[in-house]
mmCIF file of N, CA, C and O in Angstrom:
data_model
loop_
_atom_site.group_PDB
_atom_site.id
_atom_site.type_symbol
_atom_site.label_atom_id
_atom_site.label_comp_id
_atom_site.label_asym_id
_atom_site.label_seq_id
_atom_site.Cartn_x
_atom_site.Cartn_y
_atom_site.Cartn_z
ATOM 1 N N MET A 1 -6.840 8.547 -11.634
ATOM 2 C CA MET A 1 -6.135 7.331 -11.279
ATOM 3 C C MET A 1 -7.002 6.326 -10.608
ATOM 4 O O MET A 1 -7.771 6.686 -9.733
ATOM 5 N N GLU A 2 -6.753 5.160 -10.927
ATOM 6 C CA GLU A 2 -7.541 4.055 -10.274
ATOM 7 C C GLU A 2 -6.556 3.089 -9.679
ATOM 8 O O GLU A 2 -5.474 2.821 -10.175
ATOM 9 N N ILE A 3 -7.044 2.512 -8.611
ATOM 10 C CA ILE A 3 -6.317 1.439 -7.928
ATOM 11 C C ILE A 3 -6.984 0.057 -8.186
ATOM 12 O O ILE A 3 -8.188 -0.073 -7.888
ATOM 13 N N LYS A 4 -6.229 -1.023 -8.630
ATOM 14 C CA LYS A 4 -6.834 -2.226 -8.864
ATOM 15 C C LYS A 4 -6.004 -3.237 -8.049
ATOM 16 O O LYS A 4 -4.842 -3.183 -7.990
ATOM 17 N N GLU A 5 -6.708 -4.223 -7.508
ATOM 18 C CA GLU A 5 -6.082 -5.192 -6.784
ATOM 19 C C GLU A 5 -5.746 -6.497 -7.643
ATOM 20 O O GLU A 5 -6.577 -7.022 -8.349
ATOM 21 N N GLU A 6 -4.557 -6.941 -7.463
ATOM 22 C CA GLU A 6 -4.134 -8.266 -8.092
ATOM 23 C C GLU A 6 -3.670 -9.089 -6.970
ATOM 24 O O GLU A 6 -3.668 -8.693 -5.836
ATOM 25 N N LYS A 7 -3.146 -10.202 -7.264
ATOM 26 C CA LYS A 7 -2.598 -11.149 -6.212
ATOM 27 C C LYS A 7 -1.472 -10.521 -5.492
ATOM 28 O O LYS A 7 -0.448 -10.264 -6.062
ATOM 29 N N GLU A 8 -1.702 -10.186 -4.199
ATOM 30 C CA GLU A 8 -0.763 -9.546 -3.354
ATOM 31 C C GLU A 8 -0.150 -8.352 -3.883
ATOM 32 O O GLU A 8 1.047 -8.068 -3.709
ATOM 33 N N ARG A 9 -0.926 -7.543 -4.564
ATOM 34 C CA ARG A 9 -0.458 -6.306 -5.345
ATOM 35 C C ARG A 9 -1.578 -5.340 -5.588
ATOM 36 O O ARG A 9 -2.610 -5.764 -5.983
ATOM 37 N N LEU A 10 -1.349 -4.051 -5.298
ATOM 38 C CA LEU A 10 -2.296 -3.043 -5.621
ATOM 39 C C LEU A 10 -1.612 -2.287 -6.722
ATOM 40 O O LEU A 10 -0.466 -1.843 -6.621
ATOM 41 N N VAL A 11 -2.324 -2.121 -7.841
ATOM 42 C CA VAL A 11 -1.733 -1.403 -9.016
ATOM 43 C C VAL A 11 -2.419 -0.110 -9.250
ATOM 44 O O VAL A 11 -3.661 -0.031 -9.273
ATOM 45 N N LEU A 12 -1.624 0.971 -9.520
ATOM 46 C CA LEU A 12 -2.184 2.263 -9.859
ATOM 47 C C LEU A 12 -2.290 2.397 -11.284
ATOM 48 O O LEU A 12 -1.115 2.294 -11.986
ATOM 49 N N LEU A 13 -3.416 2.677 -11.880
ATOM 50 C CA LEU A 13 -3.496 2.833 -13.266
ATOM 51 C C LEU A 13 -3.892 4.286 -13.648
ATOM 52 O O LEU A 13 -4.685 4.886 -13.049
ATOM 53 N N ASN A 14 -3.242 4.797 -14.757
ATOM 54 C CA ASN A 14 -3.614 6.149 -15.167
ATOM 55 C C ASN A 14 -4.853 6.140 -16.101
ATOM 56 O O ASN A 14 -5.375 5.065 -16.268
ATOM 57 N N ASP A 15 -5.084 7.291 -16.585
ATOM 58 C CA ASP A 15 -6.327 7.385 -17.489
ATOM 59 C C ASP A 15 -6.351 6.541 -18.671
ATOM 60 O O ASP A 15 -7.274 6.228 -19.268
ATOM 61 N N ALA A 16 -5.068 6.151 -19.194
ATOM 62 C CA ALA A 16 -4.923 5.398 -20.311
ATOM 63 C C ALA A 16 -4.841 3.860 -19.978
ATOM 64 O O ALA A 16 -4.434 3.006 -20.745
ATOM 65 N N ASP A 17 -5.157 3.551 -18.688
ATOM 66 C CA ASP A 17 -5.063 2.190 -18.088
ATOM 67 C C ASP A 17 -3.670 1.557 -18.200
ATOM 68 O O ASP A 17 -3.428 0.406 -18.249
ATOM 69 N N GLU A 18 -2.704 2.462 -18.025
ATOM 70 C CA GLU A 18 -1.272 2.044 -18.057
ATOM 71 C C GLU A 18 -0.856 2.175 -16.513
ATOM 72 O O GLU A 18 -1.280 2.912 -15.762
ATOM 73 N N GLU A 19 0.008 1.176 -16.179
ATOM 74 C CA GLU A 19 0.573 1.116 -14.784
ATOM 75 C C GLU A 19 1.381 2.392 -14.427
ATOM 76 O O GLU A 19 2.286 2.765 -15.137
ATOM 77 N N ALA A 20 1.046 3.030 -13.321
ATOM 78 C CA ALA A 20 1.720 4.233 -12.912
ATOM 79 C C ALA A 20 2.364 3.936 -11.546
ATOM 80 O O ALA A 20 3.224 4.710 -11.144
ATOM 81 N N GLY A 21 2.034 2.835 -10.872
ATOM 82 C CA GLY A 21 2.666 2.642 -9.710
ATOM 83 C C GLY A 21 2.102 1.250 -9.080
ATOM 84 O O GLY A 21 1.242 0.744 -9.596
ATOM 85 N N GLU A 22 2.673 0.836 -7.898
ATOM 86 C CA GLU A 22 2.310 -0.371 -7.354
ATOM 87 C C GLU A 22 2.598 -0.401 -5.812
ATOM 88 O O GLU A 22 3.554 0.267 -5.362
ATOM 89 N N MET A 23 1.955 -1.215 -5.091
ATOM 90 C CA MET A 23 2.311 -1.566 -3.730
ATOM 91 C C MET A 23 2.192 -3.080 -3.633
ATOM 92 O O MET A 23 1.146 -3.573 -4.005
ATOM 93 N N THR A 24 3.190 -3.726 -3.111
ATOM 94 C CA THR A 24 3.132 -5.144 -2.968
ATOM 95 C C THR A 24 3.204 -5.601 -1.573
ATOM 96 O O THR A 24 3.705 -4.883 -0.696
ATOM 97 N N TRP A 25 2.694 -6.751 -1.229
ATOM 98 C CA TRP A 25 2.745 -7.292 0.160
ATOM 99 C C TRP A 25 2.947 -8.812 0.036
ATOM 100 O O TRP A 25 2.650 -9.449 -1.046
ATOM 101 N N SER A 26 3.275 -9.372 1.165
ATOM 102 C CA SER A 26 3.215 -10.857 1.269
ATOM 103 C C SER A 26 2.541 -11.171 2.518
ATOM 104 O O SER A 26 2.362 -10.334 3.425
ATOM 105 N N ASN A 27 1.782 -12.278 2.513
ATOM 106 C CA ASN A 27 0.986 -12.677 3.716
ATOM 107 C C ASN A 27 1.927 -13.514 4.579
ATOM 108 O O ASN A 27 2.579 -14.499 4.168
ATOM 109 N N ALA A 28 1.802 -13.220 5.920
ATOM 110 C CA ALA A 28 2.454 -14.025 6.934
ATOM 111 C C ALA A 28 1.464 -14.670 7.832
ATOM 112 O O ALA A 28 1.048 -14.144 8.734
ATOM 113 N N GLY A 29 0.890 -15.814 7.178
ATOM 114 C CA GLY A 29 -0.271 -16.400 7.900
ATOM 115 C C GLY A 29 -1.537 -15.655 7.516
ATOM 116 O O GLY A 29 -1.466 -14.700 6.721
ATOM 117 N N PRO A 30 -2.654 -16.094 8.115
ATOM 118 C CA PRO A 30 -3.926 -15.567 7.669
ATOM 119 C C PRO A 30 -4.235 -14.172 8.179
ATOM 120 O O PRO A 30 -5.102 -13.378 7.664
ATOM 121 N N ASP A 31 -3.416 -13.690 9.163
ATOM 122 C CA ASP A 31 -3.732 -12.338 9.902
ATOM 123 C C ASP A 31 -2.794 -11.264 9.627
ATOM 124 O O ASP A 31 -2.952 -10.200 10.141
ATOM 125 N N ILE A 32 -1.722 -11.488 8.824
ATOM 126 C CA ILE A 32 -0.654 -10.489 8.757
ATOM 127 C C ILE A 32 -0.249 -10.213 7.299
ATOM 128 O O ILE A 32 0.011 -11.081 6.554
ATOM 129 N N MET A 33 -0.243 -8.963 6.964
ATOM 130 C CA MET A 33 0.173 -8.483 5.649
ATOM 131 C C MET A 33 1.557 -7.733 5.775
ATOM 132 O O MET A 33 1.632 -6.907 6.766
ATOM 133 N N ILE A 34 2.531 -8.085 5.090
ATOM 134 C CA ILE A 34 3.951 -7.365 5.144
ATOM 135 C C ILE A 34 4.019 -6.584 3.942
ATOM 136 O O ILE A 34 4.141 -7.167 2.834
ATOM 137 N N ILE A 35 3.922 -5.301 4.005
ATOM 138 C CA ILE A 35 4.053 -4.387 2.920
ATOM 139 C C ILE A 35 5.538 -4.275 2.640
ATOM 140 O O ILE A 35 6.361 -3.819 3.390
ATOM 141 N N ASP A 36 6.035 -4.798 1.404
ATOM 142 C CA ASP A 36 7.366 -4.873 1.190
ATOM 143 C C ASP A 36 7.894 -3.944 0.106
ATOM 144 O O ASP A 36 9.091 -3.878 -0.206
ATOM 145 N N HIS A 37 6.921 -3.302 -0.649
ATOM 146 C CA HIS A 37 7.287 -2.438 -1.773
ATOM 147 C C HIS A 37 6.384 -1.487 -2.174
ATOM 148 O O HIS A 37 5.193 -1.829 -2.216
ATOM 149 N N THR A 38 6.660 -0.193 -2.316
ATOM 150 C CA THR A 38 5.758 0.802 -2.843
ATOM 151 C C THR A 38 6.508 1.578 -3.882
ATOM 152 O O THR A 38 7.672 1.926 -3.731
ATOM 153 N N PHE A 39 5.985 1.803 -5.133
ATOM 154 C CA PHE A 39 6.596 2.459 -6.263
ATOM 155 C C PHE A 39 5.600 3.297 -6.999
ATOM 156 O O PHE A 39 4.535 2.902 -7.223
ATOM 157 N N VAL A 40 6.054 4.480 -7.337
ATOM 158 C CA VAL A 40 5.319 5.319 -8.263
ATOM 159 C C VAL A 40 6.219 5.846 -9.403
ATOM 160 O O VAL A 40 7.365 6.262 -9.045
ATOM 161 N N ASP A 41 5.833 5.640 -10.569
ATOM 162 C CA ASP A 41 6.581 6.075 -11.760
ATOM 163 C C ASP A 41 7.006 7.594 -11.559
ATOM 164 O O ASP A 41 6.161 8.425 -11.156
ATOM 165 N N PRO A 42 8.242 7.918 -11.876
ATOM 166 C CA PRO A 42 8.628 9.323 -11.648
ATOM 167 C C PRO A 42 7.837 10.411 -12.253
ATOM 168 O O PRO A 42 7.643 11.490 -11.702
ATOM 169 N N THR A 43 7.188 9.978 -13.393
ATOM 170 C CA THR A 43 6.176 10.937 -14.054
ATOM 171 C C THR A 43 5.130 11.393 -13.166
ATOM 172 O O THR A 43 4.679 12.550 -13.214
ATOM 173 N N TYR A 44 4.650 10.567 -12.210
ATOM 174 C CA TYR A 44 3.514 10.808 -11.436
ATOM 175 C C TYR A 44 3.851 11.109 -9.939
ATOM 176 O O TYR A 44 2.952 11.276 -9.058
ATOM 177 N N ARG A 45 5.117 11.342 -9.579
ATOM 178 C CA ARG A 45 5.531 11.589 -8.230
ATOM 179 C C ARG A 45 5.092 12.988 -7.796
ATOM 180 O O ARG A 45 4.878 13.816 -8.610
ATOM 181 N N GLY A 46 4.901 13.181 -6.467
ATOM 182 C CA GLY A 46 4.590 14.491 -5.957
ATOM 183 C C GLY A 46 3.102 14.743 -6.018
ATOM 184 O O GLY A 46 2.595 15.848 -5.719
ATOM 185 N N GLN A 47 2.297 13.713 -6.252
ATOM 186 C CA GLN A 47 0.882 13.848 -6.363
ATOM 187 C C GLN A 47 0.043 13.150 -5.183
ATOM 188 O O GLN A 47 -1.067 13.022 -5.178
ATOM 189 N N GLY A 48 0.933 12.503 -4.227
ATOM 190 C CA GLY A 48 0.239 11.788 -3.124
ATOM 191 C C GLY A 48 -0.131 10.367 -3.504
ATOM 192 O O GLY A 48 -1.070 9.869 -2.771
ATOM 193 N N LEU A 49 0.275 9.904 -4.564
ATOM 194 C CA LEU A 49 -0.255 8.566 -5.052
ATOM 195 C C LEU A 49 0.321 7.424 -4.296
ATOM 196 O O LEU A 49 -0.424 6.502 -3.944
ATOM 197 N N ALA A 50 1.522 7.484 -3.768
ATOM 198 C CA ALA A 50 2.112 6.420 -2.932
ATOM 199 C C ALA A 50 1.338 6.388 -1.656
ATOM 200 O O ALA A 50 1.040 5.381 -1.100
ATOM 201 N N GLU A 51 1.006 7.594 -1.163
ATOM 202 C CA GLU A 51 0.155 7.628 0.035
ATOM 203 C C GLU A 51 -1.192 6.843 -0.087
ATOM 204 O O GLU A 51 -1.743 6.244 0.708
ATOM 205 N N LYS A 52 -1.807 7.156 -1.351
ATOM 206 C CA LYS A 52 -3.085 6.520 -1.665
ATOM 207 C C LYS A 52 -2.921 4.986 -1.755
ATOM 208 O O LYS A 52 -3.836 4.198 -1.324
ATOM 209 N N LEU A 53 -1.847 4.470 -2.238
ATOM 210 C CA LEU A 53 -1.618 3.108 -2.318
ATOM 211 C C LEU A 53 -1.562 2.434 -0.982
ATOM 212 O O LEU A 53 -2.123 1.412 -0.630
ATOM 213 N N VAL A 54 -0.756 3.053 -0.020
ATOM 214 C CA VAL A 54 -0.602 2.577 1.379
ATOM 215 C C VAL A 54 -2.040 2.651 2.016
ATOM 216 O O VAL A 54 -2.408 1.708 2.663
ATOM 217 N N ALA A 55 -2.765 3.697 1.782
ATOM 218 C CA ALA A 55 -4.086 3.854 2.424
ATOM 219 C C ALA A 55 -4.965 2.713 1.937
ATOM 220 O O ALA A 55 -5.769 2.235 2.680
ATOM 221 N N ALA A 56 -4.926 2.373 0.709
ATOM 222 C CA ALA A 56 -5.721 1.321 0.101
ATOM 223 C C ALA A 56 -5.278 0.065 0.771
ATOM 224 O O ALA A 56 -6.193 -0.840 1.030
ATOM 225 N N GLY A 57 -4.051 -0.196 1.033
ATOM 226 C CA GLY A 57 -3.543 -1.385 1.720
ATOM 227 C C GLY A 57 -4.070 -1.368 3.187
ATOM 228 O O GLY A 57 -4.545 -2.476 3.637
ATOM 229 N N VAL A 58 -4.154 -0.315 3.860
ATOM 230 C CA VAL A 58 -4.680 -0.203 5.150
ATOM 231 C C VAL A 58 -6.221 -0.518 5.130
ATOM 232 O O VAL A 58 -6.685 -1.233 5.969
ATOM 233 N N ASP A 59 -6.951 0.022 4.143
ATOM 234 C CA ASP A 59 -8.346 -0.227 4.028
ATOM 235 C C ASP A 59 -8.565 -1.781 3.934
ATOM 236 O O ASP A 59 -9.589 -2.349 4.428
ATOM 237 N N LYS A 60 -7.786 -2.408 2.960
ATOM 238 C CA LYS A 60 -7.829 -3.777 2.715
ATOM 239 C C LYS A 60 -7.638 -4.611 4.020
ATOM 240 O O LYS A 60 -8.379 -5.528 4.318
ATOM 241 N N ALA A 61 -6.555 -4.275 4.739
ATOM 242 C CA ALA A 61 -6.277 -4.962 6.096
ATOM 243 C C ALA A 61 -7.461 -4.789 7.024
ATOM 244 O O ALA A 61 -7.893 -5.789 7.716
ATOM 245 N N ARG A 62 -8.046 -3.672 7.158
ATOM 246 C CA ARG A 62 -9.125 -3.345 7.993
ATOM 247 C C ARG A 62 -10.321 -4.268 7.624
ATOM 248 O O ARG A 62 -11.041 -4.859 8.480
ATOM 249 N N LYS A 63 -10.665 -4.301 6.326
ATOM 250 C CA LYS A 63 -11.825 -5.020 5.842
ATOM 251 C C LYS A 63 -11.659 -6.623 6.150
ATOM 252 O O LYS A 63 -12.582 -7.248 6.433
ATOM 253 N N GLU A 64 -10.415 -7.002 6.086
ATOM 254 C CA GLU A 64 -10.073 -8.446 6.190
ATOM 255 C C GLU A 64 -9.611 -8.771 7.658
ATOM 256 O O GLU A 64 -9.233 -9.998 7.970
ATOM 257 N N GLY A 65 -9.624 -7.855 8.555
ATOM 258 C CA GLY A 65 -9.261 -8.026 9.977
ATOM 259 C C GLY A 65 -7.710 -8.442 10.048
ATOM 260 O O GLY A 65 -7.413 -9.337 10.950
ATOM 261 N N LYS A 66 -6.942 -7.917 9.253
ATOM 262 C CA LYS A 66 -5.476 -8.264 9.295
ATOM 263 C C LYS A 66 -4.651 -7.109 9.957
ATOM 264 O O LYS A 66 -5.116 -5.943 10.083
ATOM 265 N N LYS A 67 -3.495 -7.436 10.373
ATOM 266 C CA LYS A 67 -2.503 -6.349 10.858
ATOM 267 C C LYS A 67 -1.459 -6.297 9.768
ATOM 268 O O LYS A 67 -1.105 -7.195 9.004
ATOM 269 N N ILE A 68 -0.664 -5.117 9.783
ATOM 270 C CA ILE A 68 0.380 -4.866 8.762
ATOM 271 C C ILE A 68 1.661 -4.683 9.419
ATOM 272 O O ILE A 68 1.827 -4.009 10.467
ATOM 273 N N ILE A 69 2.693 -5.361 8.816
ATOM 274 C CA ILE A 69 4.057 -5.016 9.134
ATOM 275 C C ILE A 69 4.610 -4.166 7.957
ATOM 276 O O ILE A 69 4.728 -4.744 6.833
ATOM 277 N N PRO A 70 4.897 -2.997 8.161
ATOM 278 C CA PRO A 70 5.430 -2.054 7.044
ATOM 279 C C PRO A 70 6.884 -2.235 6.905
ATOM 280 O O PRO A 70 7.642 -1.501 7.515
ATOM 281 N N LEU A 71 7.458 -3.124 6.116
ATOM 282 C CA LEU A 71 8.927 -3.316 5.872
ATOM 283 C C LEU A 71 9.385 -2.253 4.868
ATOM 284 O O LEU A 71 10.525 -1.786 4.975
ATOM 285 N N CYS A 72 8.565 -1.891 3.819
ATOM 286 C CA CYS A 72 9.007 -0.960 2.865
ATOM 287 C C CYS A 72 9.306 0.349 3.514
ATOM 288 O O CYS A 72 8.444 0.825 4.351
ATOM 289 N N PRO A 73 10.398 1.077 3.183
ATOM 290 C CA PRO A 73 10.756 2.267 3.938
ATOM 291 C C PRO A 73 9.634 3.360 3.761
ATOM 292 O O PRO A 73 9.276 4.142 4.749
ATOM 293 N N PHE A 74 8.962 3.435 2.587
ATOM 294 C CA PHE A 74 7.933 4.411 2.458
ATOM 295 C C PHE A 74 6.786 4.133 3.300
ATOM 296 O O PHE A 74 6.116 4.993 4.049
ATOM 297 N N ALA A 75 6.246 2.841 3.338
ATOM 298 C CA ALA A 75 5.090 2.475 4.097
ATOM 299 C C ALA A 75 5.464 2.672 5.659
ATOM 300 O O ALA A 75 4.547 3.048 6.398
ATOM 301 N N LYS A 76 6.708 2.337 6.037
ATOM 302 C CA LYS A 76 7.133 2.446 7.373
ATOM 303 C C LYS A 76 7.020 3.894 7.767
ATOM 304 O O LYS A 76 6.443 4.136 8.961
ATOM 305 N N LYS A 77 7.365 4.864 7.000
ATOM 306 C CA LYS A 77 7.342 6.280 7.271
ATOM 307 C C LYS A 77 5.782 6.726 7.375
ATOM 308 O O LYS A 77 5.477 7.499 8.296
ATOM 309 N N GLU A 78 5.010 6.151 6.536
ATOM 310 C CA GLU A 78 3.583 6.482 6.601
ATOM 311 C C GLU A 78 2.992 6.020 7.854
ATOM 312 O O GLU A 78 2.158 6.716 8.535
ATOM 313 N N PHE A 79 3.330 4.830 8.330
ATOM 314 C CA PHE A 79 2.805 4.388 9.613
ATOM 315 C C PHE A 79 3.294 5.080 10.816
ATOM 316 O O PHE A 79 2.587 5.298 11.787
ATOM 317 N N GLU A 80 4.545 5.598 10.704
ATOM 318 C CA GLU A 80 5.098 6.471 11.851
ATOM 319 C C GLU A 80 4.409 7.876 11.854
ATOM 320 O O GLU A 80 4.203 8.378 12.999
ATOM 321 N N GLU A 81 4.042 8.339 10.693
ATOM 322 C CA GLU A 81 3.413 9.745 10.654
ATOM 323 C C GLU A 81 1.897 9.778 10.820
ATOM 324 O O GLU A 81 1.303 10.770 11.246
ATOM 325 N N LYS A 82 1.267 8.590 10.520
ATOM 326 C CA LYS A 82 -0.240 8.650 10.567
ATOM 327 C C LYS A 82 -0.750 7.776 11.740
ATOM 328 O O LYS A 82 -0.873 6.641 11.571
ATOM 329 N N THR A 83 -1.130 8.491 12.758
ATOM 330 C CA THR A 83 -1.627 7.788 13.935
ATOM 331 C C THR A 83 -2.935 6.977 13.636
ATOM 332 O O THR A 83 -3.291 6.050 14.310
ATOM 333 N N GLU A 84 -3.669 7.387 12.621
ATOM 334 C CA GLU A 84 -4.880 6.729 12.299
ATOM 335 C C GLU A 84 -4.695 5.284 11.663
ATOM 336 O O GLU A 84 -5.598 4.553 11.565
ATOM 337 N N TYR A 85 -3.485 4.905 11.403
ATOM 338 C CA TYR A 85 -3.035 3.564 11.087
ATOM 339 C C TYR A 85 -2.785 2.634 12.142
ATOM 340 O O TYR A 85 -2.532 1.415 11.921
ATOM 341 N N GLU A 86 -2.741 3.154 13.416
ATOM 342 C CA GLU A 86 -2.306 2.319 14.513
ATOM 343 C C GLU A 86 -3.110 1.096 14.776
ATOM 344 O O GLU A 86 -2.681 0.126 15.234
ATOM 345 N N ASP A 87 -4.457 1.112 14.368
ATOM 346 C CA ASP A 87 -5.276 -0.071 14.639
ATOM 347 C C ASP A 87 -4.826 -1.199 13.777
ATOM 348 O O ASP A 87 -5.137 -2.353 14.153
ATOM 349 N N VAL A 88 -4.137 -0.971 12.675
ATOM 350 C CA VAL A 88 -3.807 -2.188 11.827
ATOM 351 C C VAL A 88 -2.312 -2.399 11.909
ATOM 352 O O VAL A 88 -1.845 -3.420 11.350
ATOM 353 N N LEU A 89 -1.487 -1.636 12.696
ATOM 354 C CA LEU A 89 -0.028 -1.802 12.803
ATOM 355 C C LEU A 89 0.194 -3.050 13.711
ATOM 356 O O LEU A 89 -0.248 -3.058 14.873
ATOM 357 N N ARG A 90 0.944 -3.970 13.175
ATOM 358 C CA ARG A 90 1.412 -5.130 14.100
ATOM 359 C C ARG A 90 2.586 -4.659 14.940
ATOM 360 O O ARG A 90 3.554 -4.279 14.456
ATOM 361 N N LYS A 91 2.322 -4.669 16.316
ATOM 362 C CA LYS A 91 3.327 -4.158 17.161
ATOM 363 C C LYS A 91 4.072 -5.193 17.676
ATOM 364 O O LYS A 91 3.835 -6.407 17.748
#
């Protein structure tokens, strides 16, 4: 599985280069990313792929010096469970 970035979207591609999932966000000014949607095709669920999408979003925010507001229920749960994401969480 490969993660590719598009405009305000991270796309998860399978080995056949088909879309298997996505995470989308919107920008609230230059310093804030709002994660608003995370999805993985039912065929690929249970493999930790949604977690990888959120982790890729966290990496992006760190590289760009941004904070994240996790509005999507899945991303919100990830931020609640993973203390290592606290540095990018907008409080």
